[in-house]
Short mmCIF file of C-alpha atoms and ligand atoms in Angstrom, two decimals:
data_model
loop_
_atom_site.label_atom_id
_atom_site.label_comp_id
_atom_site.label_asym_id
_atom_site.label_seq_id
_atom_site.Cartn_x
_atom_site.Cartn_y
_atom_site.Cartn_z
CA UNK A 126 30.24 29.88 -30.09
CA UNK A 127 31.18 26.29 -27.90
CA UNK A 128 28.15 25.10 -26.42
CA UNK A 129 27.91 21.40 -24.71
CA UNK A 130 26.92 18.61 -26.35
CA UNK A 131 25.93 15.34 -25.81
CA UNK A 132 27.12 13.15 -28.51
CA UNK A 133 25.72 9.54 -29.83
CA UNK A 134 28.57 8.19 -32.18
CA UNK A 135 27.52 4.37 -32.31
CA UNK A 136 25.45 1.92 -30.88
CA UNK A 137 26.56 -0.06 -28.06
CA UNK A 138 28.99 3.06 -27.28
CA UNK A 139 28.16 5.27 -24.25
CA UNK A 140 26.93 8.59 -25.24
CA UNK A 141 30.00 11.46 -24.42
CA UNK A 142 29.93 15.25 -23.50
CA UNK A 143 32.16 17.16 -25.44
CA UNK A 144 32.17 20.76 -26.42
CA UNK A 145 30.95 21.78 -30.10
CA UNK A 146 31.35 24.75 -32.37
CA UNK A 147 27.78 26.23 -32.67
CA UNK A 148 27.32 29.11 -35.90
CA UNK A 149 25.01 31.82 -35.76
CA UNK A 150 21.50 31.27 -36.98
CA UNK A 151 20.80 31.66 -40.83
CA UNK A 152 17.65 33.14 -42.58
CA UNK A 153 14.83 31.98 -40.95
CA UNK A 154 16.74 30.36 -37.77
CA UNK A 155 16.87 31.31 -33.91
CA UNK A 156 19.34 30.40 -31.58
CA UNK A 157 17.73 29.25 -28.10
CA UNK A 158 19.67 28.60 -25.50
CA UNK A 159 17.93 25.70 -23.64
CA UNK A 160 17.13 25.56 -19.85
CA UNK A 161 15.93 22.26 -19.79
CA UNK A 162 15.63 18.82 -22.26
CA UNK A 163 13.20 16.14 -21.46
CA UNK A 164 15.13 12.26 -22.60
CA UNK A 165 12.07 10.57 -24.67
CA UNK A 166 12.13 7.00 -26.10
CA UNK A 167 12.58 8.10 -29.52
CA UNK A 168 16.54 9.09 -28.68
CA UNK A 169 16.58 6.07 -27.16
CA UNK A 170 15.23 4.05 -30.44
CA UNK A 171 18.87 5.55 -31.82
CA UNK A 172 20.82 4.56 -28.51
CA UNK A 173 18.91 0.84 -28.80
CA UNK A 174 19.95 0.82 -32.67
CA UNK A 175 16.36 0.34 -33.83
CA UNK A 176 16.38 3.04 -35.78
CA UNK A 177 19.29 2.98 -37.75
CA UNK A 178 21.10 6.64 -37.49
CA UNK A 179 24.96 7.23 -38.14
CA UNK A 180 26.85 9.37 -35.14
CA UNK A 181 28.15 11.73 -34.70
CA UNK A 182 24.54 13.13 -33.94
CA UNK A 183 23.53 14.93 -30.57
CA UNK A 184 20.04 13.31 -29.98
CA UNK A 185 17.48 15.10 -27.80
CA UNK A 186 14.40 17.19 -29.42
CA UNK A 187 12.31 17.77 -26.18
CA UNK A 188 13.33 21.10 -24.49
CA UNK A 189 12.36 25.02 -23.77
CA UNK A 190 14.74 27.98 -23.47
CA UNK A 191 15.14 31.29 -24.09
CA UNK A 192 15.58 33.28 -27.86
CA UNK A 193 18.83 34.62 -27.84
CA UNK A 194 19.56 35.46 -31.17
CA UNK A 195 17.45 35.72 -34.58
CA UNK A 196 18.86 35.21 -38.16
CA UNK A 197 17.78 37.14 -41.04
CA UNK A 198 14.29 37.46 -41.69
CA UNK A 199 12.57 36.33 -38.62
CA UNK A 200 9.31 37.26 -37.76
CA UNK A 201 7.49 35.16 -35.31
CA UNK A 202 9.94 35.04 -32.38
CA UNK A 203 11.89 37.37 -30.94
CA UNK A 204 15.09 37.40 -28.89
CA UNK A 205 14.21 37.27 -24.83
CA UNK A 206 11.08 35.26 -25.66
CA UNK A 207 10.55 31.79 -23.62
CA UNK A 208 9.91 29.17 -26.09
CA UNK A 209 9.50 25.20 -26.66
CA UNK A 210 10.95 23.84 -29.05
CA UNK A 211 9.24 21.71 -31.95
CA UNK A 212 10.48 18.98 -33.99
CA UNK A 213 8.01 19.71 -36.76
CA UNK A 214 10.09 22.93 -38.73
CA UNK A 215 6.72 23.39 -41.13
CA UNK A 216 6.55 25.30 -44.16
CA UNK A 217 3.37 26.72 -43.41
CA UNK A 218 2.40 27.07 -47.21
CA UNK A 219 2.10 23.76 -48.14
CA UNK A 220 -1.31 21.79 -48.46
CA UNK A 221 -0.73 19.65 -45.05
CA UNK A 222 0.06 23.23 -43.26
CA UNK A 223 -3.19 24.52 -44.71
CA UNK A 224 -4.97 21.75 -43.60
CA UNK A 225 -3.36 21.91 -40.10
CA UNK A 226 -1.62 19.05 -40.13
CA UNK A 227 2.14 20.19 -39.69
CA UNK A 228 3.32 17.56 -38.78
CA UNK A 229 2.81 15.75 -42.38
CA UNK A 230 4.77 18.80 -44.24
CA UNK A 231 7.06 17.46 -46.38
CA UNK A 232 9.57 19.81 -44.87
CA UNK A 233 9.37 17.90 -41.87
CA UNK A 234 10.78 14.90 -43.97
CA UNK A 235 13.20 17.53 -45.73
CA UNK A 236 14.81 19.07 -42.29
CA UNK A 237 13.60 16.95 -39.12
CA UNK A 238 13.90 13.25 -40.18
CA UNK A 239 17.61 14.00 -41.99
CA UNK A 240 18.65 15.76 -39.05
CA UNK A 241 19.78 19.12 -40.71
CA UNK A 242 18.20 22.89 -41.02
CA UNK A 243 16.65 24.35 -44.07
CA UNK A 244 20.14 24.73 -46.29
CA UNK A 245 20.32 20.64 -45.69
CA UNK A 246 23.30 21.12 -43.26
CA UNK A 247 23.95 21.69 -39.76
CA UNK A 248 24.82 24.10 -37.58
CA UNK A 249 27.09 22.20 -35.34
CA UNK A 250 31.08 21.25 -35.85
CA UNK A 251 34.17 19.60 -34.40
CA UNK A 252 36.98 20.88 -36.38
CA UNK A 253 35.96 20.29 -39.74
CA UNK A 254 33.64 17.69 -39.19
CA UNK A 255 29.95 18.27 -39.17
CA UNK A 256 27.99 17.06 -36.83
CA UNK A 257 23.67 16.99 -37.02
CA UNK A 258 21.31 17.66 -34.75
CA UNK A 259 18.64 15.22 -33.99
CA UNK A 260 15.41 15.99 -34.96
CA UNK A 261 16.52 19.52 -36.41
CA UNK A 262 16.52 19.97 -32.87
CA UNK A 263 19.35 18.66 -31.28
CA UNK A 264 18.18 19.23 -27.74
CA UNK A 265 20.91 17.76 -25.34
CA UNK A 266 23.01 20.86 -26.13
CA UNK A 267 22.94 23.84 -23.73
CA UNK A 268 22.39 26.35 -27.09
CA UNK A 269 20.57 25.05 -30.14
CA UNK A 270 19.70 26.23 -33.11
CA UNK A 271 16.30 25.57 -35.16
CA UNK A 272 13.86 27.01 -37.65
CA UNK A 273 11.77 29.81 -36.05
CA UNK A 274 8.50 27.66 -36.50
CA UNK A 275 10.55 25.02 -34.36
CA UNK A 276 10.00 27.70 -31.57
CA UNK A 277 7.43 28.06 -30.41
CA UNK A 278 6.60 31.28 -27.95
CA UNK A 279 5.07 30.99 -24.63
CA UNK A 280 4.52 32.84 -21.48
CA UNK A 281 7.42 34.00 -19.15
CA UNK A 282 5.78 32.49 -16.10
CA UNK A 283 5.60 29.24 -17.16
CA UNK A 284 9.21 27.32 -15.77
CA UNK A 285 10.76 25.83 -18.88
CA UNK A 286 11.67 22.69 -17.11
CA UNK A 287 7.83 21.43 -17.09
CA UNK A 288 7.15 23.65 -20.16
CA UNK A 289 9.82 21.07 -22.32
CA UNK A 290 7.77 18.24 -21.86
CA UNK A 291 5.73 19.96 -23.93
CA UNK A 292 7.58 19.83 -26.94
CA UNK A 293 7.46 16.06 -27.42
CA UNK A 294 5.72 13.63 -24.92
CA UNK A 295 2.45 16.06 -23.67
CA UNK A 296 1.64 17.42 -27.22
CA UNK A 297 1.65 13.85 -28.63
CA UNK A 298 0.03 12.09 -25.67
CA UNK A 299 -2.42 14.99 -25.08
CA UNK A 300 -2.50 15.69 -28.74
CA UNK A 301 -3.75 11.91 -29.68
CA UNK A 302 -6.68 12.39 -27.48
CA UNK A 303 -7.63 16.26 -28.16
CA UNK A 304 -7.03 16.14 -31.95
CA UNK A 305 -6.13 12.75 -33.63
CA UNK A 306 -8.99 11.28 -31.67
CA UNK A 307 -12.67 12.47 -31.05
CA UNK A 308 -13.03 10.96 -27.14
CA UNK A 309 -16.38 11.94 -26.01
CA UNK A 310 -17.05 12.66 -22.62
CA UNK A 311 -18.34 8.87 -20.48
CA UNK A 312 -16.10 6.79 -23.53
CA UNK A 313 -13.96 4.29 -22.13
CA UNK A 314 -10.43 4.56 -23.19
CA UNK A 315 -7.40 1.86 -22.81
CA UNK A 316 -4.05 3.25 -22.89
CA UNK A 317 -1.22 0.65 -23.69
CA UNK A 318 2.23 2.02 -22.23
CA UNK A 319 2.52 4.10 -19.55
CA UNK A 320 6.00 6.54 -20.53
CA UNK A 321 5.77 10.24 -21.48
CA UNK A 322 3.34 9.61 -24.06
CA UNK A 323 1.19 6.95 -22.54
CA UNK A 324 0.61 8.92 -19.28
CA UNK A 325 0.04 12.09 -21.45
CA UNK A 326 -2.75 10.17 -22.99
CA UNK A 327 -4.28 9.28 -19.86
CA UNK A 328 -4.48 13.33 -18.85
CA UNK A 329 -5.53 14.12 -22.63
CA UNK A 330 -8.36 11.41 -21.56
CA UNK A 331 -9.36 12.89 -17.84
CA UNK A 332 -9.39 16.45 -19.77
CA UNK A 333 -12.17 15.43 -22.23
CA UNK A 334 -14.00 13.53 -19.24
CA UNK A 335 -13.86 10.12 -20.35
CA UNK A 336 -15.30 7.63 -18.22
CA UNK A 337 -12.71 4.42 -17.70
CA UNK A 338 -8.91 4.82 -18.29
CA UNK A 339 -7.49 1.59 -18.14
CA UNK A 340 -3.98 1.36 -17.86
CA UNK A 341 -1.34 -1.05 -19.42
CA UNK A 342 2.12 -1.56 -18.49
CA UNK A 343 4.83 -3.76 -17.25
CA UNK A 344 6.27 -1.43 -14.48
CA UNK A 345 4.01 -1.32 -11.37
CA UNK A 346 5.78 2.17 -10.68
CA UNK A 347 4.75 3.30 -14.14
CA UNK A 348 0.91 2.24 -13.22
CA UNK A 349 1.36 3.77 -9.91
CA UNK A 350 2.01 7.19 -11.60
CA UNK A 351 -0.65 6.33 -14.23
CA UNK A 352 -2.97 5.98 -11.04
CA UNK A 353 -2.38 9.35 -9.67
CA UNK A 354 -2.50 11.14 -13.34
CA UNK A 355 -6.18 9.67 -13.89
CA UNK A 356 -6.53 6.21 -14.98
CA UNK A 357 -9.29 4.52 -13.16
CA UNK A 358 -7.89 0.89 -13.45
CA UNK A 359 -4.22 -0.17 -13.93
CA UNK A 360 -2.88 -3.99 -15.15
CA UNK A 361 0.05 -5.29 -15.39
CA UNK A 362 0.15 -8.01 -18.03
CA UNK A 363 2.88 -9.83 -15.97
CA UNK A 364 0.29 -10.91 -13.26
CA UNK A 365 -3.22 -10.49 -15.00
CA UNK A 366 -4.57 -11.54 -18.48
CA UNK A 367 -5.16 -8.32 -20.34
CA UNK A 368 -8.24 -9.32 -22.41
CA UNK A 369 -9.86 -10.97 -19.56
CA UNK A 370 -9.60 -8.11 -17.21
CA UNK A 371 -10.89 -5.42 -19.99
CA UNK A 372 -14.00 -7.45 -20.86
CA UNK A 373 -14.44 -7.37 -17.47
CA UNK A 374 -13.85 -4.24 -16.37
CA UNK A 375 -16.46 -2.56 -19.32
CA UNK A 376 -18.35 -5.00 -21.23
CA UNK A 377 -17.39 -7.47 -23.38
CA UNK A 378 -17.48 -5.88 -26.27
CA UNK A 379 -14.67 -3.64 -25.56
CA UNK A 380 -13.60 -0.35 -25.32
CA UNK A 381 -14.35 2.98 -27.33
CA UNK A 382 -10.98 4.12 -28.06
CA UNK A 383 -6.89 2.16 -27.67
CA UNK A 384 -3.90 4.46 -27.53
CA UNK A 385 -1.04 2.08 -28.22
CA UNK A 386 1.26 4.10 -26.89
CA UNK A 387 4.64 1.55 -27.29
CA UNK A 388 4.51 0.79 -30.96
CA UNK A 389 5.12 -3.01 -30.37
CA UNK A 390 3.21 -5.64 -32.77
CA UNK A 391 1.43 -7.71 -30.18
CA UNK A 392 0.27 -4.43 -28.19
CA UNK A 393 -0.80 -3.01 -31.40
CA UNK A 394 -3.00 -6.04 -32.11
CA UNK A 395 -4.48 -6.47 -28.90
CA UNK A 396 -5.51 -2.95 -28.60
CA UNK A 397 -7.07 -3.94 -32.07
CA UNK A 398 -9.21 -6.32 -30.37
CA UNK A 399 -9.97 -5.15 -27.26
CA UNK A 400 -12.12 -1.88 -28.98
CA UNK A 401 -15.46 -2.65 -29.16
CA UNK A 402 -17.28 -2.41 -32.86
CA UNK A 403 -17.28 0.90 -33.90
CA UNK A 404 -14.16 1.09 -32.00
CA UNK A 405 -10.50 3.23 -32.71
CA UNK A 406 -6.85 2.33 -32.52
CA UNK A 407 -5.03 5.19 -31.92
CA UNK A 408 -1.33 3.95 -32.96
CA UNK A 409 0.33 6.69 -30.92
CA UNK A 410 4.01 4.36 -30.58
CA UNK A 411 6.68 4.25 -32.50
CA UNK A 412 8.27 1.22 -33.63
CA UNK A 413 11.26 -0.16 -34.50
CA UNK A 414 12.25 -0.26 -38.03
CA UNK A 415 10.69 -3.44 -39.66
CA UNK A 416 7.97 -3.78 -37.60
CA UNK A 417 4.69 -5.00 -38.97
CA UNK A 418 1.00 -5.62 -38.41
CA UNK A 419 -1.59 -8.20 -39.23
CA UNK A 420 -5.03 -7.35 -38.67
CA UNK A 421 -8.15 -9.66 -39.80
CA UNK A 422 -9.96 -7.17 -42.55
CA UNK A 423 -13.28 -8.92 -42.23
CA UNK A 424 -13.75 -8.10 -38.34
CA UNK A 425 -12.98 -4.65 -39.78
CA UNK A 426 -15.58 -4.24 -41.88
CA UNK A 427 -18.07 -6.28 -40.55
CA UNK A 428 -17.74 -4.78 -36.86
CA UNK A 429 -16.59 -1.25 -38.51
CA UNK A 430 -13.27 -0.96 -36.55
CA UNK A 431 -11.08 1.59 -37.42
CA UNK A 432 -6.93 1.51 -36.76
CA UNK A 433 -5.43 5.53 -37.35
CA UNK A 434 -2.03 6.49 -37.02
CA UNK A 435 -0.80 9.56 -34.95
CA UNK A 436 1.96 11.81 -35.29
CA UNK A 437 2.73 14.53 -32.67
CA UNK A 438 -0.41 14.61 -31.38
CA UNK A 439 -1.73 15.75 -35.04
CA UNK A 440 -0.54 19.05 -33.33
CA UNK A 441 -0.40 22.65 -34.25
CA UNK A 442 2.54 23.46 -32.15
CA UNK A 443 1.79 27.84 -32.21
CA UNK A 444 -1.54 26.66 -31.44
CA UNK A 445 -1.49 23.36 -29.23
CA UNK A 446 1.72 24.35 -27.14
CA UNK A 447 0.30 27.47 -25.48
CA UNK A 448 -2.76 26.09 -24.45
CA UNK A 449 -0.93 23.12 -23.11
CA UNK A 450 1.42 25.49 -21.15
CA UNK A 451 -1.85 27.53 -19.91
CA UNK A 452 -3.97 24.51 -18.70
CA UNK A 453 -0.33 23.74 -16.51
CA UNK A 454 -0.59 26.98 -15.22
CA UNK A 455 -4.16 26.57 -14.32
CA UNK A 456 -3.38 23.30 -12.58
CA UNK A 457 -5.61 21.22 -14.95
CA UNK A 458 -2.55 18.98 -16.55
CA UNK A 459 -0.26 17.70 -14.33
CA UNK A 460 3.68 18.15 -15.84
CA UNK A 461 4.87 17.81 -12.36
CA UNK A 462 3.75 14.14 -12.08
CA UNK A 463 5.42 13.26 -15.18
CA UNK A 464 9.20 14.10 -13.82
CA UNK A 465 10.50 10.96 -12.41
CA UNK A 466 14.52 12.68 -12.31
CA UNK A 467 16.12 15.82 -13.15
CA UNK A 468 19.73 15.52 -14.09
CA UNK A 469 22.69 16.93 -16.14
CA UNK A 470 23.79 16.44 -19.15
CA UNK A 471 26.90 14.59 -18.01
CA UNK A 472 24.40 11.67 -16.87
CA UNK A 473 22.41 11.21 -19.63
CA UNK A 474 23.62 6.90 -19.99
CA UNK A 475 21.71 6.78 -16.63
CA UNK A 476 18.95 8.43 -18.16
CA UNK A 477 18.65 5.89 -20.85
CA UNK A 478 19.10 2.96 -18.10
CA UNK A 479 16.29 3.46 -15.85
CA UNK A 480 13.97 3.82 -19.38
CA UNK A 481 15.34 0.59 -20.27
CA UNK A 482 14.64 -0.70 -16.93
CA UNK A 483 10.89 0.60 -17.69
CA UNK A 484 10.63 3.17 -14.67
CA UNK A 485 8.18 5.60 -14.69
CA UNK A 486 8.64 9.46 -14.84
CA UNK A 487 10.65 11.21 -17.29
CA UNK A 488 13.84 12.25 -16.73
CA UNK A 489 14.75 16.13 -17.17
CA UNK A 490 18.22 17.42 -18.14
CA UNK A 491 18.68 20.95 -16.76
CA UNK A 492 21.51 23.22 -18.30
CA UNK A 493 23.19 25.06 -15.85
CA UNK A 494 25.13 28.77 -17.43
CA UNK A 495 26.36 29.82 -14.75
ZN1 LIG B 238 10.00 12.49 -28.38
ZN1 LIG B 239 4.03 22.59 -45.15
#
């Protein structure tokens, strides 16, 4: 089967559209064919060569379809049914999978992070050259193939250009509030970068009730749409001191909880100490290869503050992405907001421009099979 592709091949090179051969899913794999792909800052990490990945690779692993064909042995999805995908292909046997932690299955290391399905290849070709799919997911293709527990089913009323999102930015944002973090209803919460993820923190946050949601980010248009999803104070660093304004805005001793939501070292420290004692670091960004820390170990034990890491939201994608979908549908999380641009494959450079350029709002590719 052809399907369209967008293809990375090197940094510093535009990314192309060409057509691909797809094969038919193996044991254990579904073909989806997507309706829409949501362009996170993770593909762009590989466009922005700081994460070093060799092309050709068709980035994207943010998007929701439709099942149209099941491989061998299949069991939890079934052709016709409306899923999201899921860059976490789990094992589900495995003691991280017991524990509910998928996304720290060392299958995800196996498949995901080298890019290929189960059998350690990939599904997609140009003549007799592979080429792998980002993520195991490979989303800016109009027909993808994963691992059945990298689809994940959801209801047939729910469009499937919001319901993408899903898959990457709102289960990680909303995820690092709901189940990496324990944000208590009246706890004050500072969210540093205001993308996908940063704003999806910010509606994880108004969810659980939390009193202030301070906002942090260099684009007033990002703060702007911070605003209207739920923060209750917005700075830009480029006009106002950071530290000075928290202090002021809750007490000096800080806040209750920091999503770091860029994964940048001087963010990551200052969210480190702006919480108050007692206080979490949520590091919810990810950063560019070689990046590192320094923290002063005696202010943590002395004033008990803790730094955690977050992955996808700690999500369980069967059980996190329906609820997500349903609280949509209810109108209690905004997706709508969090669109900034629809598009088409063919202008997925722009895509990456106006994230470089720091706007606000995620763009959406929708395929079109007519
Ligand atoms: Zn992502
Ligand atoms: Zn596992």
């Amino acid at each position: 089967m052809k399907v369209k592709a967008a293809v990375f091949e090197r940094v510093g090179e535009p990314i192309h559209v060409e057509e691909l051969d797809l094969e038919d899913p193996k044991r254990g794999e579904v073909l989806v064919r997507l309706e829409a792909a949501g362009v996170c800052h993770s593909d762009y990490h590989v466009v922005k060569g700081e994460w070093e990945s060799a092309g050709p690779l068709v980035l994207g692993h943010e998007g929701a379809g439709v099942v149209e064909k099941i491989g061998p042995g299949v069991t939890s999805v079934s052709v016709g049914d409306h899923v999201v995908l899921s860059w976490v292909p789990y094992c589900g046997t495995c003691a991280y999978c017991m524990a509910g932690k998928p996304a720290l299955c060392p299958k995800v290391e196996e498949t995901a992070y080298q890019n290929v399905q189960y059998d350690g290849t990939s599904r997609l070709s140009r003549g007799d050259e592979s080429v792998p799919s980002y993520l195991a997911t490979g989303a800016f293709a109009d027909r993808v193939i994963v691992h059945e527990t990298g689809a994940v089913p959801i209801r047939k009323d729910a469009p499937l250009d919001r319901a993408a999102l899903v898959g990457c930015a709102v289960a990680t944002g909303v995820g690092a509030v709901l189940n990496t973090a324990d944000v208590q209803p009246g706890d004050t919460v500072l969210v540093f970068g205001c993308g996908g993820v940063g704003l999806s923190v910010i509606m994880g946050a108004g969810l659980v009730s939390a009193g202030q949601i301070i906002a942090v980010d260099m684009s007033d248009k990002a703060l702007e749409l911070a605003k209207s999803l739920g923060a209750t104070a917005i700075i830009n660093p480029s006009r106002d001191d950071v530290a000075t304004t928290v202090r002021g805005l809750v007490d000096e001793r800080g806040v209750d909880w920091a999503f770091e939501a860029i994964g940048l070292k001087p963010t990551i420290e200052q969210a480190y100490e702006l919480i108050s004692p007692g206080g979490t670091v949520v590091v919810v960004g990810q950063s560019a290869d070689g990046v590192t820390i320094e923290i002063d170990p005696m202010v943590m034990s002395d004033r008990e503050k803790s730094i955690i890491g977050c992955n996808y939201g700690s999500s369980r994608p069967a059980i996190d992405f329906p609820r997500l979908i349903d609280l949509y549908m209810q109108g209690k999380l905004d997706l709508d907001r969090l669109v900034g641009h629809t598009s088409s494959i063919n202008e997925v450079n722009e895509a990456f421009t106006r994230m470089g350029q720091g706007e606000g709002g995620r763009t959406v590719i929708l395929y079109d099979h007519a």
